[in-house]
PDB file of C-alpha atoms in Angstrom:
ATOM      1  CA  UNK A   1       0.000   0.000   0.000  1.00 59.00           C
ATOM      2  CA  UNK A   2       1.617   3.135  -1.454  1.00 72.00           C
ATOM      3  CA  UNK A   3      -0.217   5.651   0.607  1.00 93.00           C
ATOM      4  CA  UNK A   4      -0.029   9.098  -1.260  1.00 95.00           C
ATOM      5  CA  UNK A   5       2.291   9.741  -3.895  1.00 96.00           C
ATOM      6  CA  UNK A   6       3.341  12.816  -5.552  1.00 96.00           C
ATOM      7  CA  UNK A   7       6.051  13.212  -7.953  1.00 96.00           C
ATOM      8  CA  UNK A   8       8.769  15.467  -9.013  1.00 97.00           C
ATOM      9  CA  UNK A   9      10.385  15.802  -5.463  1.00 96.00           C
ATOM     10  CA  UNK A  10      12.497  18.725  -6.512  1.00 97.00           C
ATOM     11  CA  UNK A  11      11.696  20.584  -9.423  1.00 97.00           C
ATOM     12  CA  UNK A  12      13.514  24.388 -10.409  1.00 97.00           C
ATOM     13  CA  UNK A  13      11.051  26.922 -13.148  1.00 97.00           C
ATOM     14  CA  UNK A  14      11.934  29.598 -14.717  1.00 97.00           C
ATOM     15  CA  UNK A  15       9.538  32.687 -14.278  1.00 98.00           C
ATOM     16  CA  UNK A  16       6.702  31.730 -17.113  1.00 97.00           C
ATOM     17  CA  UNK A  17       6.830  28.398 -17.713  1.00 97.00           C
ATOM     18  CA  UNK A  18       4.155  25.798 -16.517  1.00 96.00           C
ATOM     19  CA  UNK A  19       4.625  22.716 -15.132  1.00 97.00           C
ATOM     20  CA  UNK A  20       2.133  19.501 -13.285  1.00 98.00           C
ATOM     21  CA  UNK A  21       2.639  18.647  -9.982  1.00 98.00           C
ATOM     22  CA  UNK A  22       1.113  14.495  -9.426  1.00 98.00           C
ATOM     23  CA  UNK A  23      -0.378  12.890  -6.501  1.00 98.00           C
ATOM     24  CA  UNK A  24      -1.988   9.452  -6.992  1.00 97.00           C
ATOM     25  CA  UNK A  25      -3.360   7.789  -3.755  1.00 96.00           C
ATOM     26  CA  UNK A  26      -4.197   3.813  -3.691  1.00 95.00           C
ATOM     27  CA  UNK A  27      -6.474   3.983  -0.857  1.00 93.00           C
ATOM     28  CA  UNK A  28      -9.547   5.120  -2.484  1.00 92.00           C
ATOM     29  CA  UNK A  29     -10.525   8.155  -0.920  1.00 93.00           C
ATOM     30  CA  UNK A  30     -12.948  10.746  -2.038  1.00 92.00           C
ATOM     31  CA  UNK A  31     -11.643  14.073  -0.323  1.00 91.00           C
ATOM     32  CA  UNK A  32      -8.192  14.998  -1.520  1.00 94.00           C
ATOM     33  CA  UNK A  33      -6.478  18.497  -1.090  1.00 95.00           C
ATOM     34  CA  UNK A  34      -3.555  20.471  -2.410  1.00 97.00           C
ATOM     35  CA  UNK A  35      -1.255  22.747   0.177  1.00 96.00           C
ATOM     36  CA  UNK A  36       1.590  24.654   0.168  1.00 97.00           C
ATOM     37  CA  UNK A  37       3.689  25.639   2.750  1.00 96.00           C
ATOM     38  CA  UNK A  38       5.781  28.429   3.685  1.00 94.00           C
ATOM     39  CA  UNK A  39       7.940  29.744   6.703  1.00 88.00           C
ATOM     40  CA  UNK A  40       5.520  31.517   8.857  1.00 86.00           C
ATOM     41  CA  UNK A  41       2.587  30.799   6.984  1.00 88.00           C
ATOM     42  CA  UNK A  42       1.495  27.457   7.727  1.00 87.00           C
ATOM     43  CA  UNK A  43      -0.328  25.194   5.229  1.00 93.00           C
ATOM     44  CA  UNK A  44      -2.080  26.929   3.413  1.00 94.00           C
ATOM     45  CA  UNK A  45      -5.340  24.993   1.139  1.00 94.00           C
ATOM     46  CA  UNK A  46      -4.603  25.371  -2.993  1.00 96.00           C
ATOM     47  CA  UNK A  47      -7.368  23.386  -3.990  1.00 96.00           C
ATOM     48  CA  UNK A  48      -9.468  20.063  -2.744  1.00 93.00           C
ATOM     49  CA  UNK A  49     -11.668  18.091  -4.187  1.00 94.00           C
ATOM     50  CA  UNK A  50     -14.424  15.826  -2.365  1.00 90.00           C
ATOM     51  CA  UNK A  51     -14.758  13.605  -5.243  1.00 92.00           C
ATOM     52  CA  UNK A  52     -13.969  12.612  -9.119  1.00 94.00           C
ATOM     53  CA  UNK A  53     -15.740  15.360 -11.049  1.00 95.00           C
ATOM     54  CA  UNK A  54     -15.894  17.669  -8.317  1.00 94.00           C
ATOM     55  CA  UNK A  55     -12.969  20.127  -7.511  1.00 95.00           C
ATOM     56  CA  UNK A  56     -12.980  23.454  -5.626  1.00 93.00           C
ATOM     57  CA  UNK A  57     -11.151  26.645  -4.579  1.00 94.00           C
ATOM     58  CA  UNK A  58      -9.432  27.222  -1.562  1.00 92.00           C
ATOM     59  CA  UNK A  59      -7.652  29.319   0.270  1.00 90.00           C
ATOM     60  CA  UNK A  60      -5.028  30.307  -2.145  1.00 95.00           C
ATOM     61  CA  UNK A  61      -6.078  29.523  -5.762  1.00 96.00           C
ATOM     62  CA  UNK A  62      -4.498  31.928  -8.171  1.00 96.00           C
ATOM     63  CA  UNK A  63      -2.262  30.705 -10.421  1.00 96.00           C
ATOM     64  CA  UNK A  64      -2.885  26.766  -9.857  1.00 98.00           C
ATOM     65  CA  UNK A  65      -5.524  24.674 -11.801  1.00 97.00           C
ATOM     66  CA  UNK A  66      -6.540  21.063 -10.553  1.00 97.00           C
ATOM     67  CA  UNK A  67      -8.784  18.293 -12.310  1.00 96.00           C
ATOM     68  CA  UNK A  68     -10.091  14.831 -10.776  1.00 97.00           C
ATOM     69  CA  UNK A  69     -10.578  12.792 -13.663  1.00 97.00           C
ATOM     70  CA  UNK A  70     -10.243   9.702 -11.717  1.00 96.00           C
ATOM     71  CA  UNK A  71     -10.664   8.660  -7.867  1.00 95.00           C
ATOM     72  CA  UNK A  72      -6.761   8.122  -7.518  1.00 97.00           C
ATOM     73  CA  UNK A  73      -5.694  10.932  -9.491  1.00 97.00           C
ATOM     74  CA  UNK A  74      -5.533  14.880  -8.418  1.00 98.00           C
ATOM     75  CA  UNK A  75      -2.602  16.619 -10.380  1.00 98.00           C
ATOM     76  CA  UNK A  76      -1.975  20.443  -9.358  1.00 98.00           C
ATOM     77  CA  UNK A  77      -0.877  22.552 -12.262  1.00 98.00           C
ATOM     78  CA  UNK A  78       1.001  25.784 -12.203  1.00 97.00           C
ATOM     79  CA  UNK A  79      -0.025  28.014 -15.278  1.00 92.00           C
ATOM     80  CA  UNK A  80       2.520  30.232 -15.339  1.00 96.00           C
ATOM     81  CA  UNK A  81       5.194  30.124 -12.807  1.00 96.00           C
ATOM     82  CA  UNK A  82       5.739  32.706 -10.913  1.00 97.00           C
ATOM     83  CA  UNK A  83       8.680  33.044  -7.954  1.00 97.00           C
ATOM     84  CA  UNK A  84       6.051  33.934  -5.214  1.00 96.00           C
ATOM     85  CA  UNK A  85       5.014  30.026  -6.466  1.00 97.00           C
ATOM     86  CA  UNK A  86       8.158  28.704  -4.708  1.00 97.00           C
ATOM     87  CA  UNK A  87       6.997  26.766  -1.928  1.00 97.00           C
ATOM     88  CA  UNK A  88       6.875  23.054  -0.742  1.00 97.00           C
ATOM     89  CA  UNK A  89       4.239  22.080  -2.092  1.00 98.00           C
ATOM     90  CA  UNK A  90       1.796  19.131   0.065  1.00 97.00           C
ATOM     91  CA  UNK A  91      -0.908  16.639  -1.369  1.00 97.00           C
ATOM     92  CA  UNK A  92      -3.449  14.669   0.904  1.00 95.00           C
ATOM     93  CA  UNK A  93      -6.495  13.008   1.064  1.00 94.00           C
ATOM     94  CA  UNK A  94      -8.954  11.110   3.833  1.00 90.00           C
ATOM     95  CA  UNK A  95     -12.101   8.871   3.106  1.00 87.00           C
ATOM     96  CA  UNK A  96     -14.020  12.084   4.549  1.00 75.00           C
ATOM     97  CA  UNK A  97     -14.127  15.461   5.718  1.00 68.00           C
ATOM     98  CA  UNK A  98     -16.587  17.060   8.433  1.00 62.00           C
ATOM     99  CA  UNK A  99     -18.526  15.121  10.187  1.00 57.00           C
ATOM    100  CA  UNK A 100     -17.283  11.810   8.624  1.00 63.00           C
ATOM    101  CA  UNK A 101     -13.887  13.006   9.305  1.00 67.00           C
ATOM    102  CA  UNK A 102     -10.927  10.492   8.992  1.00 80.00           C
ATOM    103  CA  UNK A 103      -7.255  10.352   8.732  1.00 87.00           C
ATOM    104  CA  UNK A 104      -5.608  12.506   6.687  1.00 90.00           C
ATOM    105  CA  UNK A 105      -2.751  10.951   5.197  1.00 92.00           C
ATOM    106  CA  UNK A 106      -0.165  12.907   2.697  1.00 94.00           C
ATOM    107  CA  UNK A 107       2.180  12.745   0.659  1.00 95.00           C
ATOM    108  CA  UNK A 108       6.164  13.391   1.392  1.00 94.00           C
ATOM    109  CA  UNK A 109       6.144  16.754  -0.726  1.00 96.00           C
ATOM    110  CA  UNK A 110       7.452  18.268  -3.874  1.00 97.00           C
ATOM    111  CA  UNK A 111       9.895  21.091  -3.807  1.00 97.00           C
ATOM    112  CA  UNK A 112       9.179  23.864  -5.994  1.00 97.00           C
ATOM    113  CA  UNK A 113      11.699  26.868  -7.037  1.00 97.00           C
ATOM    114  CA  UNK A 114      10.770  29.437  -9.324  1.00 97.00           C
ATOM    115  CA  UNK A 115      13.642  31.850 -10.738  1.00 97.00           C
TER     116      UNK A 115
ATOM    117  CA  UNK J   1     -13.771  33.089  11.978  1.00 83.00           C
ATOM    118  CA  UNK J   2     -11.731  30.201  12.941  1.00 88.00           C
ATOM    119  CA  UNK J   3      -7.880  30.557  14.510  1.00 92.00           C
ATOM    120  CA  UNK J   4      -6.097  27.923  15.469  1.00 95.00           C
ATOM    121  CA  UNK J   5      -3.157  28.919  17.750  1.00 97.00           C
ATOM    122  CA  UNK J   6      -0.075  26.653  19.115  1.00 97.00           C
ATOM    123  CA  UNK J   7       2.239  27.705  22.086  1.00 93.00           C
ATOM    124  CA  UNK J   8       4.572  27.673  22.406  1.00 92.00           C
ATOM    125  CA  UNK J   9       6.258  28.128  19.101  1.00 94.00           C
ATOM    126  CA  UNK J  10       9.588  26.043  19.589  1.00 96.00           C
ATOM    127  CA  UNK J  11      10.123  23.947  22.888  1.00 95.00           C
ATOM    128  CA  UNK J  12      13.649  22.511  23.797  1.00 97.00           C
ATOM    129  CA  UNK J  13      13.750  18.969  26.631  1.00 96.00           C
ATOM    130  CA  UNK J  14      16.427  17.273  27.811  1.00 97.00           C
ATOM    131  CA  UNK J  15      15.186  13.520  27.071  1.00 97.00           C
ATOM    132  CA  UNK J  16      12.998  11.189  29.443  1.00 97.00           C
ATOM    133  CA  UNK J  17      10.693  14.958  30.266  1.00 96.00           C
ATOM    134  CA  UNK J  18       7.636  14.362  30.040  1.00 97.00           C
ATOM    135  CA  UNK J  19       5.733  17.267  27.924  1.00 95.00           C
ATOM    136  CA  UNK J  20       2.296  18.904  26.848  1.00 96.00           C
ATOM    137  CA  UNK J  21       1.860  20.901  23.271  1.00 97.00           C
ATOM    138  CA  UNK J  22      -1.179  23.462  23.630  1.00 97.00           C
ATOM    139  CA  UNK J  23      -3.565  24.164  20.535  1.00 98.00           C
ATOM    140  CA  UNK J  24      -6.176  26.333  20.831  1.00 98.00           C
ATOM    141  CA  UNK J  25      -9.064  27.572  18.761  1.00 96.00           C
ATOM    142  CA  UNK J  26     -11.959  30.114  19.185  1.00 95.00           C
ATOM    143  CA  UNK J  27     -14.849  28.415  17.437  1.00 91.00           C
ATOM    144  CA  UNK J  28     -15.991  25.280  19.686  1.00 90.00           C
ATOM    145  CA  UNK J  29     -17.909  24.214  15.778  1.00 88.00           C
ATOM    146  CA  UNK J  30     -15.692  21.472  14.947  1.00 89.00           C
ATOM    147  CA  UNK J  31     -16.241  17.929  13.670  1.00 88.00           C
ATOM    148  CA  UNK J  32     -12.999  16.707  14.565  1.00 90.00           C
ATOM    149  CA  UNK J  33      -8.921  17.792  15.613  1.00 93.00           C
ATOM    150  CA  UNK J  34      -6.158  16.317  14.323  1.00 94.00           C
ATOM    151  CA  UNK J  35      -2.347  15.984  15.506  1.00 97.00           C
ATOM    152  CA  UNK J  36      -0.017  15.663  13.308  1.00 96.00           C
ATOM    153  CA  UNK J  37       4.215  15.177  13.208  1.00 97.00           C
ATOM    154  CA  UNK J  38       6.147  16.477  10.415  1.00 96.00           C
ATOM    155  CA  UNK J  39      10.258  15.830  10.444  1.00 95.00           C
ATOM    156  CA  UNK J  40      12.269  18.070   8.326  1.00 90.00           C
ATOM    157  CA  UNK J  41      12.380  17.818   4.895  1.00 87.00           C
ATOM    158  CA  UNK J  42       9.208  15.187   5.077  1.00 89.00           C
ATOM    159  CA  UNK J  43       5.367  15.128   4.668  1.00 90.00           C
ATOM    160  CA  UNK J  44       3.394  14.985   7.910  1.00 94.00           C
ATOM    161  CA  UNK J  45       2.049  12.026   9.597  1.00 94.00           C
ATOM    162  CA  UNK J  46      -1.182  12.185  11.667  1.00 93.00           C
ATOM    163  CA  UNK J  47      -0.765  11.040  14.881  1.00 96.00           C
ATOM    164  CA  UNK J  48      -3.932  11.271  16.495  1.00 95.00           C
ATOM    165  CA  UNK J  49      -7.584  12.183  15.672  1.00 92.00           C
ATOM    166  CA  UNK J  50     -10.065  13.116  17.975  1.00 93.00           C
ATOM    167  CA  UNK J  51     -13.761  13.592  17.232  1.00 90.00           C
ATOM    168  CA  UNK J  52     -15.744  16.240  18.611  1.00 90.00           C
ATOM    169  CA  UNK J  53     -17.808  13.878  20.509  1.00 91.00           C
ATOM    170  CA  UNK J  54     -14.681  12.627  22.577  1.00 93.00           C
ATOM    171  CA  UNK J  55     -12.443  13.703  25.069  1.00 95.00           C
ATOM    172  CA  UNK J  56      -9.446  12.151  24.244  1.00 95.00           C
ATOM    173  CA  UNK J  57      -7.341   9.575  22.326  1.00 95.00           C
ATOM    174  CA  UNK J  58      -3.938   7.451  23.165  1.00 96.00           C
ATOM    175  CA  UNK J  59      -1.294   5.734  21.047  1.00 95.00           C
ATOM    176  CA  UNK J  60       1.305   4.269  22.865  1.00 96.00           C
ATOM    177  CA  UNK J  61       3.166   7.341  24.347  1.00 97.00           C
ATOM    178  CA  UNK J  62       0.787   9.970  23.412  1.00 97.00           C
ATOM    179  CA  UNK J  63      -2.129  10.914  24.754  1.00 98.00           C
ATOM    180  CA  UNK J  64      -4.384  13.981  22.746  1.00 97.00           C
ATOM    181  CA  UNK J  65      -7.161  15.459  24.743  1.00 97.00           C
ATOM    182  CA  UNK J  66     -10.070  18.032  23.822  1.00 97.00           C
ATOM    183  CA  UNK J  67     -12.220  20.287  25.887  1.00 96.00           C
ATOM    184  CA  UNK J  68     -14.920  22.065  23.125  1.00 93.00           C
ATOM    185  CA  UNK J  69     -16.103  24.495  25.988  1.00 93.00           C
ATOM    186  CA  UNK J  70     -12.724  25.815  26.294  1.00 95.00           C
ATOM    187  CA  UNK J  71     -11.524  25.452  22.691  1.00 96.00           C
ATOM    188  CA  UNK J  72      -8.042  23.483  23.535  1.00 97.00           C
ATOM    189  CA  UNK J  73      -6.194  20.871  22.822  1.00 98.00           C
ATOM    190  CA  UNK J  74      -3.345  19.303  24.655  1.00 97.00           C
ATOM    191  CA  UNK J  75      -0.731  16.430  23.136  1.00 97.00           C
ATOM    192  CA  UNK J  76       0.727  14.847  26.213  1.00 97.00           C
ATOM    193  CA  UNK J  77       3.889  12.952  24.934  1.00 97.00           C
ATOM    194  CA  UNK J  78       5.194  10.720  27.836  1.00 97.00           C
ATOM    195  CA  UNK J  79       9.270   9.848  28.704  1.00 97.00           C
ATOM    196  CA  UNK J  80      10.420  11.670  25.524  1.00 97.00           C
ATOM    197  CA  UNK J  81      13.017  10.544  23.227  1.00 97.00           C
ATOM    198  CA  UNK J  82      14.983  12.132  20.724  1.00 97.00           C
ATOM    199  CA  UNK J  83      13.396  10.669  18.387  1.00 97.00           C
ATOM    200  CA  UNK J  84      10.594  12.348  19.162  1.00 97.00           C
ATOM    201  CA  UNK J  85      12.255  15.428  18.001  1.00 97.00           C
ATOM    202  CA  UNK J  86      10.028  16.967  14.971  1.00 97.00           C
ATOM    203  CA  UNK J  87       7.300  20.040  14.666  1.00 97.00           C
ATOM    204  CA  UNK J  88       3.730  18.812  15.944  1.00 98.00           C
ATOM    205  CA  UNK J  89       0.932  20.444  14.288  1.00 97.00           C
ATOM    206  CA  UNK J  90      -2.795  20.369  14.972  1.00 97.00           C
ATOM    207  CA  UNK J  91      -5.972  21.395  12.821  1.00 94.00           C
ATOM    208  CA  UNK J  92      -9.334  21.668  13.157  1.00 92.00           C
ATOM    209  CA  UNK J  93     -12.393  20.258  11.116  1.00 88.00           C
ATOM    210  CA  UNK J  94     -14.433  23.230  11.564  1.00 80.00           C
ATOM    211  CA  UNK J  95     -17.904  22.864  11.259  1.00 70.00           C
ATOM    212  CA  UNK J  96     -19.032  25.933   9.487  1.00 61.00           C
ATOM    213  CA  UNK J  97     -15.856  25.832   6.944  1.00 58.00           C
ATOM    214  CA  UNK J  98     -16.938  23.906   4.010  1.00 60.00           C
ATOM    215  CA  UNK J  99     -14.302  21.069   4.834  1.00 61.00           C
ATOM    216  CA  UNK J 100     -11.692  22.751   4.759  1.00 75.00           C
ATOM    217  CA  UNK J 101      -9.096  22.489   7.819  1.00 86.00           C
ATOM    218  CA  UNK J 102      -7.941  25.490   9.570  1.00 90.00           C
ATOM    219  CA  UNK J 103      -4.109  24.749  10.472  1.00 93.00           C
ATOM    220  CA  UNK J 104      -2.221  26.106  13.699  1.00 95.00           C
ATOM    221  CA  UNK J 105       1.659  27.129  12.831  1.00 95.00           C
ATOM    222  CA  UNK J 106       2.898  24.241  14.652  1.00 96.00           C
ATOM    223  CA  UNK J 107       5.584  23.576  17.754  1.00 97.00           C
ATOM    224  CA  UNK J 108       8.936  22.470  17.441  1.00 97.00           C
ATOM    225  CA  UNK J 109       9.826  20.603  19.494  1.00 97.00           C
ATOM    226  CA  UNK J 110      14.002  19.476  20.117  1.00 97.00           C
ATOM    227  CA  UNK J 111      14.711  16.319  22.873  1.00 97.00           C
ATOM    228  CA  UNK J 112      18.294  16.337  23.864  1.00 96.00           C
ATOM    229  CA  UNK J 113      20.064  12.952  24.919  1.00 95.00           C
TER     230      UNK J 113
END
């Protein structure tokens, strides 16, 4: 059991170009969420999505578009890079959210610098 | 509006203390609060999750409990180790938020040997 995966680990932009960020998950959950973090910031919600089909904004959307074609799949893609886009970049998901909250598991990160 | 606050911000032991992380939040609302451990450089790992209908939960050394009325959490981590040395973080499942979790900034937290 893989868990959550999300691939490149490290990846270095250039100002302008775009790029997909992956997270697959084998545990088939519904609810799974994009977050970035920063120094003093906290985690910070991109995007989440509570089911294939169904994808919505959160906290910080601008400049990131997400799909969920598929119940494993939820990639994160960055439009236009941008170097206020460097970040560490988190994916996650749980069977449920609210009141049928559940474990949130995620995955180990992808490092993102934008020059 | 929910706030999710975790003091102190960085917490130094010598090993074999035993020690309590505080996280606290102003809207008693919540379906659930999480604990979670992240080690540098790594994804985080929940470590306990507490309903809102509980009072608290244990895994081995750890012990997580909640108190609505007052809006705080405590993580209660018993004859530390230094491999206990990471940055805890909690969040909230707050009811009126549309799932989304509202995060506190997080303790870390250094055992010495």
């Amino acid at each position: 059991n893989a868990g959550v995966t999300q691939t490149p680990k490290f990846q270095v932009l250039k100002t302008g170009q775009s790029m997909t960020l992956q997270c697959a998950q084998d545990m088939n959950h519904e609810y799974m969420s994009w977050y970035r973090q920063d120094p003093g910031m906290g985690l910070r919600l991109i995007h989440y999505s509570v089911g294939a089909g169904i994808t919505d904004q959160g906290e910080v959307p601008n400049g990131y578009n997400v799909s969920r074609s598929t119940t494993e799949d939820f990639p994160l893609r960055l439009l236009s890079a941008a170097p206020s886009q460097t970040s560490v970049y988190f994916c996650a998901s749980s069977l449920g959210q609210g009141s049928f909250g559940n474990t949130i598991y995620f995955g180990e990160g992808s490092w993102l610098t934008v020059v | 509006k929910q706030e999710v606050t975790q003091i102190p911000a960085a917490l130094s032991v010598p090993e074999g203390e035993n020690l309590v992380l505080n996280c606290s939040f102003t809207d008693s609302a919540i379906y659930n609060l999480q604990w979670f451990r992240q080690d540098p450089g790594k994804g985080l790992t929940s470590l306990l999750l507490i309903q809102s209908s509980q009072r608290e939960q244990t895994s081995g050394r750890l012990n997580a409990s909640l108190d609505k009325s007052s809006g705080r959490s405590t993580l209660y981590i018993a004859a530390s180790q230094p491999g206990d040395s990471a940055t805890y973080l909690c969040a909230v499942d707050n009811a009126g938020n549309n799932r989304k979790l509202i995060w506190g900034l997080g303790t870390s937290l250094a055992v010495n040997p």
